Coordinates of C-alpha atoms in Angstrom, one line a residue:
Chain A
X296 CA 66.4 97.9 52.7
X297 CA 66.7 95.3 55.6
X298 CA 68.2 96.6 58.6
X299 CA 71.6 95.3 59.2
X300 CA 72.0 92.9 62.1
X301 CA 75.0 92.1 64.2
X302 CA 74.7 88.4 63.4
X303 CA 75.9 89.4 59.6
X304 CA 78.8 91.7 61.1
X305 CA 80.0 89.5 63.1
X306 CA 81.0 87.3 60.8
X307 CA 83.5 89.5 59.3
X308 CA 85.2 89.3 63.1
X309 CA 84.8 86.0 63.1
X310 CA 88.2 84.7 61.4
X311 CA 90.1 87.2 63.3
X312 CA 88.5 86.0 66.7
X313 CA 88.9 82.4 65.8
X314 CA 93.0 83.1 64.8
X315 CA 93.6 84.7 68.3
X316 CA 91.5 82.0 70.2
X317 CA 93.1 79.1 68.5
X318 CA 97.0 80.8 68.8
X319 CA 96.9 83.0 72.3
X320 CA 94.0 81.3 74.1
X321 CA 94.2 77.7 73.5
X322 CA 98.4 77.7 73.8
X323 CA 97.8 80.0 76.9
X324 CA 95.2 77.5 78.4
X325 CA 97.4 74.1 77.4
X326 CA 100.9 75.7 79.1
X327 CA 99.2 76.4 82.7
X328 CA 97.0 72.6 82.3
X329 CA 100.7 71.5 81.4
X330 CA 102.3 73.1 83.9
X331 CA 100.8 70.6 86.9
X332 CA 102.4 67.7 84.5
X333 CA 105.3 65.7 84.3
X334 CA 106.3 63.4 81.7
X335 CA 105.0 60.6 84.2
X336 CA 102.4 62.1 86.3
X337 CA 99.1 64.2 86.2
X338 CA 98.4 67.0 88.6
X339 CA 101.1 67.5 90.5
X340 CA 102.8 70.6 92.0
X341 CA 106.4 69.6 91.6
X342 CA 107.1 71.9 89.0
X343 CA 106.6 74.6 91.4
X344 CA 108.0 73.5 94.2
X345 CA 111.6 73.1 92.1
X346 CA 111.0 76.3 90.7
X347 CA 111.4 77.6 94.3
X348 CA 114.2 75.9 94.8
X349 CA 115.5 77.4 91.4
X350 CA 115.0 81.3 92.6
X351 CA 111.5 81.6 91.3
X352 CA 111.2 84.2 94.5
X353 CA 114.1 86.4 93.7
X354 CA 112.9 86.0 90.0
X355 CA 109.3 87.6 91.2
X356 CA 111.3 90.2 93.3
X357 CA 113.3 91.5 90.1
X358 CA 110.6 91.5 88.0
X359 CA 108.1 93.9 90.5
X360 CA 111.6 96.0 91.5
X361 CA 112.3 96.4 87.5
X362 CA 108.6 97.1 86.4
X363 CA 107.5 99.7 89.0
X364 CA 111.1 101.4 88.7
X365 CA 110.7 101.5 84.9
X366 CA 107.4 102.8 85.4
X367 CA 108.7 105.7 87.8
X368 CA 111.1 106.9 85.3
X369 CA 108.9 107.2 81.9
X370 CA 106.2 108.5 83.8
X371 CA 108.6 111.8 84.9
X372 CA 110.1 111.8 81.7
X373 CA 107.1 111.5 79.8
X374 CA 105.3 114.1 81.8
X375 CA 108.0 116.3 81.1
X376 CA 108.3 115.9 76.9
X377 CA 104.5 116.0 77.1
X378 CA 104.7 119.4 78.9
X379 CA 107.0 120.1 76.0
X380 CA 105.5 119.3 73.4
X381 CA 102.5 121.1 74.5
X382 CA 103.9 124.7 73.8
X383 CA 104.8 126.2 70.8
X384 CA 108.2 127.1 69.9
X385 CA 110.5 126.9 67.2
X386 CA 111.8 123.2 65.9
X387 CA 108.7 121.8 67.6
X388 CA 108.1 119.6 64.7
X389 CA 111.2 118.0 64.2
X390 CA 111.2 118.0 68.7
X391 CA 107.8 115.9 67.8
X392 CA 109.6 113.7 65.1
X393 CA 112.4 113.2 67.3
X394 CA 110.9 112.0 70.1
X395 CA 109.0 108.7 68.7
X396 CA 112.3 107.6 67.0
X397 CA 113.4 105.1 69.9
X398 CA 109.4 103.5 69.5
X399 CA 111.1 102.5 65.7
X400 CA 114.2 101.1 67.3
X401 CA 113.8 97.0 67.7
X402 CA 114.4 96.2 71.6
X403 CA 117.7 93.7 70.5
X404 CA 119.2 96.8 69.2
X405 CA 118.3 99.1 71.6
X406 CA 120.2 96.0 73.6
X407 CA 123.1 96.7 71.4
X408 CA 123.7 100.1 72.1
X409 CA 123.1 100.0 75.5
X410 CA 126.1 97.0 76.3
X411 CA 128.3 99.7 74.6
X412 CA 127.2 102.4 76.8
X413 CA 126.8 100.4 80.2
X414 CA 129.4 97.6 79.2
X415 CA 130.5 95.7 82.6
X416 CA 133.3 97.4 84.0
X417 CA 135.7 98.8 82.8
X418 CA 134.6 101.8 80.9
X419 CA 132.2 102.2 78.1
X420 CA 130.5 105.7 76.9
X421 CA 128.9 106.1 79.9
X422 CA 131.8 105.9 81.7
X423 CA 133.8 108.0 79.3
X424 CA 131.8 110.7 79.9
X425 CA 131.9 110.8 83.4
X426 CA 135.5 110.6 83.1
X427 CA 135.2 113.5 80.1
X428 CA 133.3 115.2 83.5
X429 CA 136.1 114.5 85.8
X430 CA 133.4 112.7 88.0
X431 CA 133.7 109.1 89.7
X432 CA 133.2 105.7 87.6
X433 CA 130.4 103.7 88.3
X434 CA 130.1 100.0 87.6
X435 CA 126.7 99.6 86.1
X436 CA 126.2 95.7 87.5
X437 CA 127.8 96.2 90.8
X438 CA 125.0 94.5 92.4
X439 CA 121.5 93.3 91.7
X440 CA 119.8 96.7 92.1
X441 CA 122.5 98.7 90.3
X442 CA 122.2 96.2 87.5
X443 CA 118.2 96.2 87.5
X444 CA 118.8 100.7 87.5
X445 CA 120.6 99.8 84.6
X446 CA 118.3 98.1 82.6
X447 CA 115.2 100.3 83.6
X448 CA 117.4 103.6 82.0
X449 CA 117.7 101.3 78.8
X450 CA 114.2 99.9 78.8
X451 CA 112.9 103.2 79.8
X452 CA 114.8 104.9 76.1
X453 CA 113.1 102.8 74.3
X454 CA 109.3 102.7 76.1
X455 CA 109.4 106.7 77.2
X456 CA 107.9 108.0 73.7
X457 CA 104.7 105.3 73.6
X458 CA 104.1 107.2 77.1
X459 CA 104.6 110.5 75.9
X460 CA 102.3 110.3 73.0
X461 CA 99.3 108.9 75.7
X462 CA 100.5 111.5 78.1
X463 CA 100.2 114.3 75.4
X464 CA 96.8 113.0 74.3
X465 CA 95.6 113.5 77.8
X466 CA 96.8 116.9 78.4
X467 CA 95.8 118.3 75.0
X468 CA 92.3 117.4 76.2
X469 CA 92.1 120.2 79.0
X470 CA 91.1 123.1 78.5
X471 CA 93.1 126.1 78.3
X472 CA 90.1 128.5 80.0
X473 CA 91.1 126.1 83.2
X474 CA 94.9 127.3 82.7
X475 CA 93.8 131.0 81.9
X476 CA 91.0 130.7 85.4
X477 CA 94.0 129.4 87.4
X478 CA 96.9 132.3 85.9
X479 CA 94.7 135.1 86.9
X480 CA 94.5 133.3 90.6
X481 CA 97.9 133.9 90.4
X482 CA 99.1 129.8 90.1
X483 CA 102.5 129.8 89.0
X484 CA 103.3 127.1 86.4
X485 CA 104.5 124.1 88.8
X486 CA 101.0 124.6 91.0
X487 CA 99.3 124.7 87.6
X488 CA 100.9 121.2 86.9
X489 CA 100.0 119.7 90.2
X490 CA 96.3 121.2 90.4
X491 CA 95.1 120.8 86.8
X492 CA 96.9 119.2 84.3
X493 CA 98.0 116.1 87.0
X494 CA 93.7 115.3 88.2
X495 CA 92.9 116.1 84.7
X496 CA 95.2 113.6 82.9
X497 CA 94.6 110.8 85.9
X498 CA 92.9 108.5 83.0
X499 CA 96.1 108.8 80.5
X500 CA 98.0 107.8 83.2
X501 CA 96.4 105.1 84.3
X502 CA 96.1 103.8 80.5
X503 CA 99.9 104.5 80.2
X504 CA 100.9 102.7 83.4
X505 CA 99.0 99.7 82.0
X506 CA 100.1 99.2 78.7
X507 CA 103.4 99.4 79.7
X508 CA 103.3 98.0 83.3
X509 CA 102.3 94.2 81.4
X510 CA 104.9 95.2 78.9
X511 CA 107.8 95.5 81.9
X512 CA 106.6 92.3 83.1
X513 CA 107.1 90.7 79.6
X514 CA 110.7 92.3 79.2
X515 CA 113.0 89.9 78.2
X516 CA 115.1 90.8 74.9
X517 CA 117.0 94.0 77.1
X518 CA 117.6 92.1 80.4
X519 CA 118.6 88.8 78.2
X520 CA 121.3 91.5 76.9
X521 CA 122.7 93.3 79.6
X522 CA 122.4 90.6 82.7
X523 CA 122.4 87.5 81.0
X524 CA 120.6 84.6 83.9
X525 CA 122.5 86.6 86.7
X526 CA 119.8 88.8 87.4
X527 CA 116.7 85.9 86.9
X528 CA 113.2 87.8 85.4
X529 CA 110.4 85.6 84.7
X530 CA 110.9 85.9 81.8
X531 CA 114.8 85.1 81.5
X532 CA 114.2 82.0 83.9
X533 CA 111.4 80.9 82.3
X534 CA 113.7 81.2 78.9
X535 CA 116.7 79.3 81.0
X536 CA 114.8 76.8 81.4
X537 CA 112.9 76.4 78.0
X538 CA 116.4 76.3 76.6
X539 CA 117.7 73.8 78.1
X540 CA 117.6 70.6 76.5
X541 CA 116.1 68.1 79.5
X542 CA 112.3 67.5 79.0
X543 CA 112.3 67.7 83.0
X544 CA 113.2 71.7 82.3
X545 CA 110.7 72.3 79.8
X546 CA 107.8 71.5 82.6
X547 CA 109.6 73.7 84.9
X548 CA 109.5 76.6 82.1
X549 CA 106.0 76.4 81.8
X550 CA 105.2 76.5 85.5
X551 CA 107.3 79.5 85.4
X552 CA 105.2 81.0 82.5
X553 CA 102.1 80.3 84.3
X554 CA 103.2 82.6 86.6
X555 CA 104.1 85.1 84.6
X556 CA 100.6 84.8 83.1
X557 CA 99.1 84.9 86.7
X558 CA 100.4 88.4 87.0
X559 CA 99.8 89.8 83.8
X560 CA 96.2 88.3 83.8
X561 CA 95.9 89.8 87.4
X562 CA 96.8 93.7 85.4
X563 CA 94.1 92.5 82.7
X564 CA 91.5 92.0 85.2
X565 CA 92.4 95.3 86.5
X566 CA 92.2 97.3 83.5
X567 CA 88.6 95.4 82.5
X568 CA 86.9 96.6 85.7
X569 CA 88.6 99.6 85.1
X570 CA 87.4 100.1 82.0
X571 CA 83.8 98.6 82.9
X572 CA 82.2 100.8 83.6
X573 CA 82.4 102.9 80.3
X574 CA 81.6 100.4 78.3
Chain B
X82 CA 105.4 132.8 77.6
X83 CA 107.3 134.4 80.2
X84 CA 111.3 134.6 79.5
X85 CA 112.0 132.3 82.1
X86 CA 109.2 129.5 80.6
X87 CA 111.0 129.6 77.4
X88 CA 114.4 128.9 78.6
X89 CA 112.8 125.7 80.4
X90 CA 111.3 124.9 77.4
X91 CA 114.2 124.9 75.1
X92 CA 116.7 123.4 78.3
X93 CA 113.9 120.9 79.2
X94 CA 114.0 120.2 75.1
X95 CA 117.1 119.6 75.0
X96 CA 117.9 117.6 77.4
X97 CA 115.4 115.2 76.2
X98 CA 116.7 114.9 73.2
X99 CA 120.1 114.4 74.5
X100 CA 118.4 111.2 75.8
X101 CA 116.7 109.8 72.8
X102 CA 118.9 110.5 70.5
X103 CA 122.6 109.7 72.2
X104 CA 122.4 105.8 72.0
X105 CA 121.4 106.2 68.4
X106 CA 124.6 108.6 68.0
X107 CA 126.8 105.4 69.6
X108 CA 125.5 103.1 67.8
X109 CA 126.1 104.7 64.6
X110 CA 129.8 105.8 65.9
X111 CA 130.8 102.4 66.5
X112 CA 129.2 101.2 62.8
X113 CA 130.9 103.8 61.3
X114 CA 134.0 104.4 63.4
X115 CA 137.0 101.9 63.0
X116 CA 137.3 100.0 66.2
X117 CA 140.2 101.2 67.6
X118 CA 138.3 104.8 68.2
X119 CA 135.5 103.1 69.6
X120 CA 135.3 99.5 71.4
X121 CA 139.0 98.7 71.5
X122 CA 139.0 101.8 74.3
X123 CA 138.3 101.3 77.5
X124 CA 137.0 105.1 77.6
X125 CA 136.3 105.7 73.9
X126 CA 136.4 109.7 72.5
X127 CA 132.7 111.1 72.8
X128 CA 133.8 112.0 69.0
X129 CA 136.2 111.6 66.1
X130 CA 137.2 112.2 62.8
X131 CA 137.7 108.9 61.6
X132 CA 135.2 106.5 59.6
X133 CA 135.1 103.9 57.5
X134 CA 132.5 101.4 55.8
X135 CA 134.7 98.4 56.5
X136 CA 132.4 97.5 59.2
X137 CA 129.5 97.3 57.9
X138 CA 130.8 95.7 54.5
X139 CA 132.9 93.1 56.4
X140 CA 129.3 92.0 58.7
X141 CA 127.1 92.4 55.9
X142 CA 129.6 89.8 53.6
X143 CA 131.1 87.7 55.7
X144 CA 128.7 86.3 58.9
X145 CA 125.5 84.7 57.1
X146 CA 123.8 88.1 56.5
X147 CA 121.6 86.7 53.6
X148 CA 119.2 83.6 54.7
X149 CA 118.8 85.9 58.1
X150 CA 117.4 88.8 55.7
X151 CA 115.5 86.9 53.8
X152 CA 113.8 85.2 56.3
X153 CA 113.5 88.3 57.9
X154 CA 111.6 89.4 55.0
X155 CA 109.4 86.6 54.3
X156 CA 108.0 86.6 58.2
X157 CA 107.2 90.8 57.9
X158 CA 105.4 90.8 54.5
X159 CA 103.4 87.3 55.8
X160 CA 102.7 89.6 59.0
X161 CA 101.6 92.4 57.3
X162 CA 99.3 90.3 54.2
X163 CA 97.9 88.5 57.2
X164 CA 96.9 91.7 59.4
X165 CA 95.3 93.1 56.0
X166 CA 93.3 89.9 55.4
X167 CA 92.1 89.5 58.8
X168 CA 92.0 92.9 60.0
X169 CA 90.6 94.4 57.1
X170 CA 86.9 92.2 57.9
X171 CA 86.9 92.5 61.1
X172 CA 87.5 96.2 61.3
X173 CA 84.6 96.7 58.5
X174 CA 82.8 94.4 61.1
X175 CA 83.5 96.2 64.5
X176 CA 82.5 99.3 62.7
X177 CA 79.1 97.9 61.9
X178 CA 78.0 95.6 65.1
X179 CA 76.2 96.8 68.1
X180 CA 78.5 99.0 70.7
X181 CA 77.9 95.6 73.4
X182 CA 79.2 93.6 70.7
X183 CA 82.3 95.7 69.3
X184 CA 83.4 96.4 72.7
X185 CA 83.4 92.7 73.5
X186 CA 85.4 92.1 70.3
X187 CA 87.8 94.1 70.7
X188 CA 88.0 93.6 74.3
X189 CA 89.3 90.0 73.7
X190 CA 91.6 91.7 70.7
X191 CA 93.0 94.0 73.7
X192 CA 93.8 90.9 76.0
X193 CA 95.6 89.1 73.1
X194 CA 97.3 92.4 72.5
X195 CA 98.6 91.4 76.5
X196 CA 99.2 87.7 76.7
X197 CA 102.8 87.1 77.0
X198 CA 104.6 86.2 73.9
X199 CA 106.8 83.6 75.9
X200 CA 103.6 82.3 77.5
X201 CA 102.4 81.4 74.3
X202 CA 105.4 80.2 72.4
X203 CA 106.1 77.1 74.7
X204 CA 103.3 75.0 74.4
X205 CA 102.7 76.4 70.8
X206 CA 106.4 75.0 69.8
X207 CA 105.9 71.6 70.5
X208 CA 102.6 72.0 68.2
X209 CA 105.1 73.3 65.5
X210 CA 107.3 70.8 65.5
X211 CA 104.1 68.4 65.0
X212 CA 103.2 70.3 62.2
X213 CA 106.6 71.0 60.8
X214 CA 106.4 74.4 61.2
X215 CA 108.9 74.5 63.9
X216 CA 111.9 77.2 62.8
X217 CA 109.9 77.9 59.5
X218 CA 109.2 82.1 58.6
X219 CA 105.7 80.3 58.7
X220 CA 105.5 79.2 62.5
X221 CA 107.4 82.4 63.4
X222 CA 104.8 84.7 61.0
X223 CA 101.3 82.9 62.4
X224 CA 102.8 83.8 66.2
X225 CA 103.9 87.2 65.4
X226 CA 100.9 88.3 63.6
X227 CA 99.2 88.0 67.6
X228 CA 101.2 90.9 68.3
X229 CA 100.3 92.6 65.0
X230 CA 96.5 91.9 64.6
X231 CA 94.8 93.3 67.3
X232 CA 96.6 97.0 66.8
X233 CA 95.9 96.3 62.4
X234 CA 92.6 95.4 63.6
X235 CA 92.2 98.2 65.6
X236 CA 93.7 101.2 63.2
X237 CA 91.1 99.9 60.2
X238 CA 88.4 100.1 62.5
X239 CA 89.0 103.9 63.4
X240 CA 89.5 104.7 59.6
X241 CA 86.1 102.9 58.8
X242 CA 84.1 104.7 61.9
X243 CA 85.1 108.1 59.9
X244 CA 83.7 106.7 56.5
X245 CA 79.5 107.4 56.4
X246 CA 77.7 104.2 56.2
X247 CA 75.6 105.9 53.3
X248 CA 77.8 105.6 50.5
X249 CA 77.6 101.6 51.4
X250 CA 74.0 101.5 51.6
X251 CA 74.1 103.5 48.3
X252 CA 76.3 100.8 46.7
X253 CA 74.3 98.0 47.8
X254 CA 71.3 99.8 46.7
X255 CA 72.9 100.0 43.2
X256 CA 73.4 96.5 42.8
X257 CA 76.8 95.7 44.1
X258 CA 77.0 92.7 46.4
X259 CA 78.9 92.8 49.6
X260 CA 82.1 91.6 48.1
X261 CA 81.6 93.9 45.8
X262 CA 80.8 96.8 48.2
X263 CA 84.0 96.0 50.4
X264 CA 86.4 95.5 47.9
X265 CA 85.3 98.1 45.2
X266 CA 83.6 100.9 47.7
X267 CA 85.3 100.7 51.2
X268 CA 88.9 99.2 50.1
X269 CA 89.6 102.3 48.4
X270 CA 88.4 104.2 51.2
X271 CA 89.7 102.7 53.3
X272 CA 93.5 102.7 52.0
X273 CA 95.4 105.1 54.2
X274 CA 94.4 102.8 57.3
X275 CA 95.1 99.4 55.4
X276 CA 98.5 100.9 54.4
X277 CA 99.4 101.8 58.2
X278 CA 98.1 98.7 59.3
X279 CA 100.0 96.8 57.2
X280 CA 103.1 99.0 58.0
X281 CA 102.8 98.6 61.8
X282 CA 102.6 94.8 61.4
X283 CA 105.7 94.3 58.6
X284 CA 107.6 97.0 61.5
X285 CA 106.5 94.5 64.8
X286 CA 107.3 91.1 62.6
X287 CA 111.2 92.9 61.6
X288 CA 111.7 93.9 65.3
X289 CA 110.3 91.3 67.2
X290 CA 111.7 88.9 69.1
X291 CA 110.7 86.7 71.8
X292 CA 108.7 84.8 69.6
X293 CA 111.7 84.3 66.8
X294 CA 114.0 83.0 69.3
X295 CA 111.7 80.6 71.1
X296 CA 110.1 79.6 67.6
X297 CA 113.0 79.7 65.3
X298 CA 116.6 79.8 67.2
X299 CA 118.7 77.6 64.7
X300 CA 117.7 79.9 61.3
X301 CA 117.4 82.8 62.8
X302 CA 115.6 86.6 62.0
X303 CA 117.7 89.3 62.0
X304 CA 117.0 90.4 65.1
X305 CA 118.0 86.5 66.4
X306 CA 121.1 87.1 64.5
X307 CA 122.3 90.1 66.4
X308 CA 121.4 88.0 69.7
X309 CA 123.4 85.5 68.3
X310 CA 126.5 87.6 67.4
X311 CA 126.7 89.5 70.9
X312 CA 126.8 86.1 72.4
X313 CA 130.1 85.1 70.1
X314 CA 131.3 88.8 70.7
X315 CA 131.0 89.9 67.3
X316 CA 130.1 92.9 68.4
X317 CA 130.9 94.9 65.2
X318 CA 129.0 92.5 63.3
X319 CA 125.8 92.7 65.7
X320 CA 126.0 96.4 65.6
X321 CA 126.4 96.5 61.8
X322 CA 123.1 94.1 61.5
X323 CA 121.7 96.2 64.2
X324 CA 122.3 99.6 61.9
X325 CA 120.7 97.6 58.4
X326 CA 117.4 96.3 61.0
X327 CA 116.8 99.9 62.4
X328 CA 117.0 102.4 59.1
X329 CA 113.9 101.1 57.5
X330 CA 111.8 101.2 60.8
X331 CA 112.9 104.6 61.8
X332 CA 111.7 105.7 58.1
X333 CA 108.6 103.6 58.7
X334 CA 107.9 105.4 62.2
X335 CA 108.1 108.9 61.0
X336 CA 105.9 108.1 58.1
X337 CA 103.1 106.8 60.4
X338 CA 103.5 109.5 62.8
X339 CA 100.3 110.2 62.5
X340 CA 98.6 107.1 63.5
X341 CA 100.7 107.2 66.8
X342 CA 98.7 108.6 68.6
X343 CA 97.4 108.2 72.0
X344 CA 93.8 106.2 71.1
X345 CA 95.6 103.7 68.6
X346 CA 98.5 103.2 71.1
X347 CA 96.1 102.4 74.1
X348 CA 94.3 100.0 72.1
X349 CA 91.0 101.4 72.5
X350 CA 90.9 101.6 75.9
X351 CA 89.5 104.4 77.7
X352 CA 91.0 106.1 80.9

């Protein structure tokens, strides 16, 4: 029989290829070459310079603020459930079924719920319990940072299990002789954490960070919920202005989602010379 | 386990699932709850006694629940058909090229799997409205399925890496052509990974979003629909909707727990 050459293959990935190179490339390409236009001139920077003027900086700010925040908090609490789910003990398996049930839960509802927990002041569950607590109110949007905390906790509900799951694929990977080796030194459980699960996992984590650090930047759905254009994302001014029915905005939004693109391409580069040298 | 590490366990346990499952419990309080126990209170009660079904019945009847669902409907199974017919060859054919070659392929798939949906959508909608496709399920399913493909793409080429290349040699030795081969050899095979990829796709076109509002705001998805009714503050009817969008997924999700996992999730790449 003739041996099977990748020219043959390849066709079967051809129609796929050609699909994502004709919707995500090509659109991707035309909205940064569009983004130096204006319905009268070629190449021209005016876009961004209004965009500056239009709190594309404070937009930037939030953005970073909200991702590596967001990041912080389902990397703790994914480490933890992972340590979790790493033992056993009774009602692991409906612990395990339990904790990818917010991955199943579409980000406009998770939107939902959360403006009925952290509704603008006054009260809402969140607040009910504190008060059930006898502890102070808090007002969830009392300023830019509070309101950003606000919608990493929600974000970070829904994102957490994806992290957990990577997390837990890493750690099942080491091996338990280097646990046993390290409980006859006499390491309690915490140093075990920090000296061998921690180094050993450092490639989960960096995959985990990834996927979900060009997610963050993406968010949109949650903020769009919670802070409405107060708090501007890239992705929420970019939106603003896509909105809005003057063509003058729409050049505007896509200058704005060329820099969004910037930063997410600048991740992809990342993880590609990351990844490079496995490949 | 020591004592000590048990009680962490459970109390570490525990509290997370205090997290993940208390927004779920609100959101079916208020659906369920009338509203004077729940949003009418400026500190509603944790818990109560009373429900009702008039919520749901009122939302589902009386704010434009149908067109919504159906379109809904008609964008997931075009998502899903889609991720089968182009991730079904190009898995068989990422399983079968050169390691240089696969990696580049689904290398590319990976950076789709990245390129913001908002990115995308602008230039793409002025191309829709050309076309016509502009607020059709169509324009709204052929943007979606960028999200979907590269992960359908990516589970059928991990079930076909486990199935031995002999029995397809064997088939073509017997006669059967490659159509033949894929469709009456490896398609059966194959099934439990063309059933989750298929699955994963019809779950991201029901949930997603960014894409159906920038491609379709005026007839909206479900999930556009919700948007749309926090923004009047019909907030009983956006939860409702919410409650009749999540059901099917979370089934969905516990069904293909066992494709969750790490490898799929990372998209193939390694740490």
């Amino acid at each position: 029989m003739r041996k099977p050459n990748d020219l043959n293959y390849l066709l079967f990935i051809f129609p796929a290829l050609l699909y994502v190179g004709y919707f995500s490339f090509y659109p991707a390409a035309r909205a940064v070459y569009l983004s130096f236009q204006t319905p009268h001139s070629h190449f021209v920077l005016v876009n961004y310079k209004s965009l500056l003027y239009y709190g594309l900086s404070s937009a930037v700010l939030n953005t970073v603020a909200l991702t590596v925040g967001a990041l912080l908090i389902q990397l703790a609490i994914g480490l933890g459930a992972a340590s979790i789910l790493l033992r056993e003990f009774r009602g692991k398996r409906v612990f395990s079924a339990l904790v990818i049930i917010p991955m199943g839960v579409a980000t406009v509802v998770a939107a939902v719920t959360f403006s009925f927990i952290f509704p603008p002041p006054p009260g809402g569950y969140a607040n009910a319990l504190l008060e059930l607590l006898h502890l102070p109110q808090f007002n969830w949007y009392a300023n830019t940072l509070a309101s950003l905390f606000t919608v990493m906790v929600a974000d970070s509900w829904k994102n957490t299990p994806i992290v957990t799951l990577i997390l837990l694929a890493g750690m099942s990977g080491v091996s338990p002789d280097l646990y046993r080796a390290a409980e006859i030194d006499g390491a309690g459980a915490l140093r075990r954490f920090i000296h061998i699960t921690l180094p050993n996992i450092r490639g989960s984590i960096a995959v985990a960070l990834i996927i979900r650090g060009v997610s963050e930047f993406n968010i949109f759905a949650l903020p769009l919920v919670l802070v409405g254009y107060r708090i501007p994302l890239l992705t929420t001014l970019t939106y603003e202005f896509y909105s809005s029915a003057s063509i003058g905005d729409y050049y505007y939004s896509l200058a704005s989602a060329t820099i969004l693109l910037a930063f997410v391409a600048a991740f992809i580069l990342v993880v590609l010379k990351l990844g490079g040298g496995r490949r | 386990m020591t004592t000590i590490q048990r009680v962490l366990v459970y109390a570490g346990a525990a509290v997370v699932t205090a997290y993940f499952l208390y927004p779920l419990y609100v959101l079916l309080l208020v659906g369920f709850a009338p509203v004077q126990y729940t949003l009418d209170k400026i500190y509603p009660a944790q818990f109560t006694m009373h429900y009702t079904l008039a919520n749901l019945v009122t939302a589902l009847t009386s704010y434009g629940f149908i067109d919504p669902l159906v379109k809904s409907l008609k964008t997931a199974f075009l998502v899903g058909g889609l991720s089968v017919a182009l991730g079904f060859p190009a898995g068989y054919g990422l399983s079968r090229v050169s390691k240089k070659v696969s990696s580049a392929a689904s290398t590319t798939l990976f950076v789709v799997n990245m390129m913001p949906a908002i990115v995308i959508a602008i230039p793409i909608s002025t191309q829709f409205v050309r076309l016509g496709l502009y607020g059709s399920f169509v324009g709204v399913g052929l943007a979606q399925e960028l999200v979907a493909l590269p992960l359908a793409t990516f589970i059928i080429y991990g079930t076909f890496q486990a199935i031995p290349r002999e029995l397809e040699y064997q088939a073509r030795i017997d006669g059967a052509g490659v159509g033949r081969t894929m469709l009456g050899v490896l398609a059966p095979l194959a099934k439990p990974g063309i059933a989750a990829a298929f699955l994963l796709s019809w779950m991201l076109s029901w949930d997603e979003f960014t894409f159906a509002i920038l491609l379709s705001p005026v007839h909206p998805t479900i999930p556009i629909l919700i948007y749309h009714n926090i923004q009047r503050g019909n907030l009983l009817a956006s939860t409702a909707f919410a409650l009749f969008l999540t059901l099917p997924v979370v089934a969905i999700t516990i069904m293909l727990q066992k494709y969750l996992k790490g490898e799929y999730l990372s998209g193939g790449v390694k740490g």
